[in-house]
Coordinates of N, CA, C and O in Angstrom, one line a residue:
X7 N -12.1 61.5 45.0 CA -11.9 60.2 45.5 C -12.0 59.2 44.3 O -12.8 59.3 43.4
X8 N -11.1 58.2 44.4 CA -11.0 57.2 43.3 C -12.2 56.3 43.3 O -12.8 56.0 44.3
X9 N -12.6 55.9 42.1 CA -13.7 54.9 42.0 C -13.2 53.5 42.3 O -12.1 53.1 42.0
X10 N -14.0 52.8 43.1 CA -13.6 51.4 43.5 C -13.9 50.4 42.4 O -14.7 50.7 41.5
X11 N -13.3 49.3 42.5 CA -13.6 48.2 41.5 C -15.1 47.8 41.6 O -15.7 47.5 40.6
X12 N -15.6 47.8 42.8 CA -17.0 47.5 43.0 C -17.9 48.5 42.2 O -18.9 48.1 41.5
X13 N -17.6 49.7 42.3 CA -18.4 50.7 41.5 C -18.2 50.6 40.0 O -19.1 50.8 39.3
X14 N -17.0 50.3 39.6 CA -16.7 50.0 38.2 C -17.6 48.9 37.6 O -18.2 49.0 36.6
X15 N -17.6 47.8 38.3 CA -18.3 46.6 37.9 C -19.8 47.0 37.9 O -20.6 46.6 37.0
X16 N -20.3 47.7 38.9 CA -21.7 48.1 39.0 C -22.1 48.9 37.8 O -23.1 48.7 37.2
X17 N -21.3 49.9 37.5 CA -21.5 50.7 36.3 C -21.5 49.9 35.0 O -22.4 50.1 34.1
X18 N -20.6 49.0 34.9 CA -20.5 48.1 33.7 C -21.8 47.3 33.6 O -22.4 47.2 32.5
X19 N -22.3 46.7 34.7 CA -23.5 45.9 34.6 C -24.7 46.7 34.3 O -25.6 46.3 33.6
X20 N -24.7 48.0 34.8 CA -25.8 48.9 34.4 C -25.8 49.2 32.9 O -26.9 49.2 32.3
X21 N -24.7 49.4 32.4 CA -24.6 49.7 31.0 C -24.9 48.5 30.1 O -25.5 48.6 29.1
X22 N -24.5 47.3 30.6 CA -24.8 46.1 29.8 C -26.3 45.9 29.8 O -26.9 45.5 28.8
X23 N -26.9 46.1 31.0 CA -28.4 46.0 31.1 C -29.1 47.0 30.1 O -30.0 46.6 29.4
X24 N -28.7 48.2 30.1 CA -29.3 49.2 29.3 C -29.1 48.9 27.8 O -29.9 49.2 26.9
X25 N -27.9 48.3 27.4 CA -27.7 48.0 26.1 C -28.4 46.7 25.6 O -28.8 46.6 24.4
X26 N -28.5 45.7 26.5 CA -29.1 44.4 26.1 C -30.6 44.5 26.1 O -31.3 43.8 25.3
X27 N -31.2 45.3 26.9 CA -32.7 45.3 27.1 C -33.4 45.5 25.8 O -34.3 44.8 25.4
X28 N -33.1 46.6 25.0 CA -33.9 46.8 23.8 C -33.7 45.7 22.8 O -34.6 45.3 22.1
X29 N -32.5 45.1 22.7 CA -32.2 44.0 21.8 C -33.0 42.8 22.2 O -33.7 42.2 21.3
X30 N -32.9 42.4 23.4 CA -33.6 41.2 23.9 C -35.1 41.4 23.7 O -35.8 40.5 23.1
X31 N -35.7 42.5 24.1 CA -37.1 42.7 23.9 C -37.5 42.7 22.4 O -38.5 42.1 22.0
X32 N -36.7 43.3 21.6 CA -37.0 43.3 20.1 C -37.1 41.9 19.5 O -38.0 41.6 18.8
X33 N -36.1 41.1 19.9 CA -36.0 39.8 19.3 C -37.1 38.9 19.9 O -37.7 38.1 19.1
X34 N -37.4 39.0 21.1 CA -38.5 38.2 21.7 C -39.8 38.6 21.1 O -40.6 37.7 20.7
X35 N -40.1 39.9 20.9 CA -41.3 40.4 20.3 C -41.4 39.9 18.8 O -42.5 39.5 18.3
X36 N -40.3 39.9 18.1 CA -40.3 39.5 16.7 C -40.6 38.0 16.6 O -41.3 37.6 15.7
X37 N -40.1 37.2 17.6 CA -40.3 35.8 17.5 C -41.7 35.4 18.1 O -42.4 34.5 17.5
X38 N -42.1 36.0 19.2 CA -43.4 35.5 19.8 C -44.5 36.5 19.7 O -45.6 36.2 20.2
X39 N -44.3 37.6 19.1 CA -45.4 38.7 19.0 C -46.0 39.0 20.3 O -45.2 39.3 21.2
X40 N -47.3 39.0 20.4 CA -47.9 39.4 21.7 C -47.7 38.5 22.9 O -47.9 38.9 24.0
X41 N -47.2 37.3 22.6 CA -46.9 36.4 23.7 C -45.5 36.4 24.2 O -45.1 35.6 25.0
X42 N -44.7 37.4 23.8 CA -43.3 37.5 24.2 C -43.1 37.4 25.7 O -42.2 36.8 26.2
X43 N -43.9 38.2 26.4 CA -43.7 38.3 27.9 C -44.0 36.9 28.6 O -43.3 36.5 29.4
X44 N -45.1 36.3 28.1 CA -45.5 35.0 28.7 C -44.5 34.0 28.4 O -44.1 33.2 29.3
X45 N -44.0 34.0 27.2 CA -42.9 33.0 26.8 C -41.6 33.2 27.6 O -40.9 32.3 28.0
X46 N -41.3 34.5 27.9 CA -40.1 34.8 28.6 C -40.3 34.3 30.1 O -39.4 33.7 30.6
X47 N -41.4 34.6 30.6 CA -41.7 34.2 32.0 C -41.5 32.7 32.2 O -41.1 32.2 33.2
X48 N -41.9 31.9 31.2 CA -41.9 30.4 31.3 C -40.4 29.9 31.5 O -40.2 28.8 32.0
X49 N -39.4 30.7 31.0 CA -38.1 30.2 31.0 C -37.2 30.8 32.1 O -36.1 30.4 32.3
X50 N -37.8 31.6 33.0 CA -37.1 32.2 34.1 C -37.4 31.5 35.4 O -38.5 30.9 35.5
X51 N -36.6 31.6 36.4 CA -36.9 31.1 37.7 C -38.0 31.9 38.4 O -38.3 33.0 38.0
X52 N -38.6 31.3 39.4 CA -39.7 31.9 40.1 C -39.3 33.3 40.7 O -40.0 34.3 40.6
X53 N -38.1 33.3 41.2 CA -37.6 34.5 41.8 C -37.4 35.6 40.7 O -37.8 36.8 41.0
X54 N -36.9 35.3 39.6 CA -36.7 36.2 38.5 C -38.0 36.7 38.0 O -38.2 37.9 37.7
X55 N -39.0 35.8 37.9 CA -40.3 36.2 37.4 C -41.0 37.2 38.4 O -41.6 38.2 38.0
X56 N -40.7 37.0 39.7 CA -41.3 37.9 40.7 C -40.9 39.4 40.5 O -41.6 40.3 40.9
X57 N -39.6 39.6 40.0 CA -39.1 40.9 39.9 C -39.1 41.4 38.4 O -38.7 42.5 38.2
X58 N -39.7 40.7 37.5 CA -39.7 41.0 36.1 C -40.6 42.2 35.7 O -40.5 42.8 34.6
X59 N -41.6 42.4 36.5 CA -42.6 43.5 36.1 C -43.7 43.0 35.2 O -44.1 41.8 35.4
X60 N -44.1 43.8 34.3 CA -45.2 43.5 33.4 C -44.8 43.6 32.0 O -43.8 44.2 31.7
X61 N -45.6 43.1 31.1 CA -45.3 43.3 29.6 C -45.2 44.7 29.2 O -44.4 45.1 28.4
X62 N -46.1 45.5 29.8 CA -46.1 47.0 29.5 C -44.9 47.7 30.1 O -44.4 48.7 29.6
X63 N -44.4 47.2 31.2 CA -43.3 47.9 31.9 C -42.3 46.8 32.5 O -42.3 46.6 33.7
X64 N -41.6 46.1 31.7 CA -40.7 45.1 32.2 C -39.6 45.8 33.0 O -39.1 46.9 32.7
X65 N -39.1 45.1 34.1 CA -38.1 45.6 34.9 C -36.9 44.6 34.9 O -36.8 43.8 35.8
X66 N -36.2 44.6 33.9 CA -35.1 43.7 33.7 C -33.9 44.1 34.6 O -33.6 45.2 34.8
X67 N -33.2 43.0 35.0 CA -31.9 43.2 35.6 C -31.0 42.4 34.8 O -31.4 41.6 33.9
X68 N -29.7 42.5 35.0 CA -28.7 41.8 34.1 C -28.9 40.3 34.2 O -28.8 39.5 33.3
X69 N -29.2 39.8 35.4 CA -29.4 38.3 35.6 C -30.6 37.8 34.8 O -30.4 36.7 34.1
X70 N -31.7 38.5 34.7 CA -32.8 38.0 34.0 C -32.6 38.2 32.5 O -33.0 37.3 31.7
X71 N -31.9 39.2 32.1 CA -31.5 39.3 30.6 C -30.6 38.2 30.2 O -30.8 37.6 29.1
X72 N -29.6 37.9 31.0 CA -28.6 36.9 30.6 C -29.3 35.5 30.6 O -29.0 34.7 29.8
X73 N -30.1 35.3 31.6 CA -30.9 34.0 31.7 C -31.8 33.9 30.5 O -31.9 32.8 29.9
X74 N -32.4 34.9 30.1 CA -33.3 34.9 28.9 C -32.5 34.6 27.7 O -32.9 33.8 26.8
X75 N -31.4 35.2 27.5 CA -30.5 34.9 26.3 C -30.2 33.5 26.3 O -30.2 32.8 25.3
X76 N -29.8 32.9 27.5 CA -29.4 31.5 27.6 C -30.5 30.6 27.3 O -30.4 29.7 26.5
X77 N -31.7 30.9 28.0 CA -32.8 30.0 27.9 C -33.5 30.0 26.6 O -34.2 29.0 26.2
X78 N -33.4 31.1 25.9 CA -34.1 31.3 24.6 C -33.2 31.2 23.4 O -33.5 31.5 22.3
X79 N -31.9 30.8 23.7 CA -30.9 30.8 22.6 C -31.4 30.0 21.4 O -31.4 30.6 20.3
X80 N -31.8 28.8 21.5 CA -32.2 28.0 20.4 C -33.4 28.5 19.6 O -33.5 28.4 18.4
X81 N -34.4 29.0 20.4 CA -35.6 29.4 19.8 C -35.6 30.8 19.2 O -36.3 31.1 18.3
X82 N -34.8 31.7 19.8 CA -34.8 33.1 19.4 C -33.4 33.6 18.9 O -33.3 34.1 17.8
X83 N -32.5 33.6 19.8 CA -31.2 34.3 19.6 C -30.2 33.6 18.7 O -29.4 34.3 18.0
X84 N -30.3 32.3 18.6 CA -29.4 31.6 17.7 C -29.6 32.1 16.3 O -28.6 32.2 15.5
X85 N -30.8 32.3 15.9 CA -31.1 32.8 14.5 C -30.4 34.1 14.2 O -30.0 34.3 13.1
X86 N -30.3 34.9 15.2 CA -29.7 36.3 15.0 C -28.2 36.1 14.8 O -27.7 36.8 13.9
X87 N -27.6 35.4 15.6 CA -26.1 35.3 15.6 C -25.6 34.3 14.7 O -24.4 34.4 14.3
X88 N -26.3 33.3 14.3 CA -25.8 32.2 13.4 C -26.6 32.2 12.1 O -26.7 31.1 11.5
X89 N -27.0 33.3 11.6 CA -27.8 33.3 10.4 C -27.0 33.3 9.1 O -27.6 33.4 8.0
X90 N -25.7 33.3 9.1 CA -24.9 33.3 7.9 C -24.3 32.0 7.6 O -24.3 31.0 8.0

């Protein structure tokens, strides 16, 4: 049976989540050290925070990863992408 567009998009979002998670966590930890999770929670909506898990076991979804990239752009990620 052929894969549907819905399934294709779902797989793409799963792969994007798997690829972004280590990068986002590494950069947040580099910038905020032990306070990285608390700083991340401050910039997410209440609903996203409810599903984020704990610092020891974060449960990222693509929405929270992309929101974190957006909300932390100036403080964390801009340095990585615009450092030249």
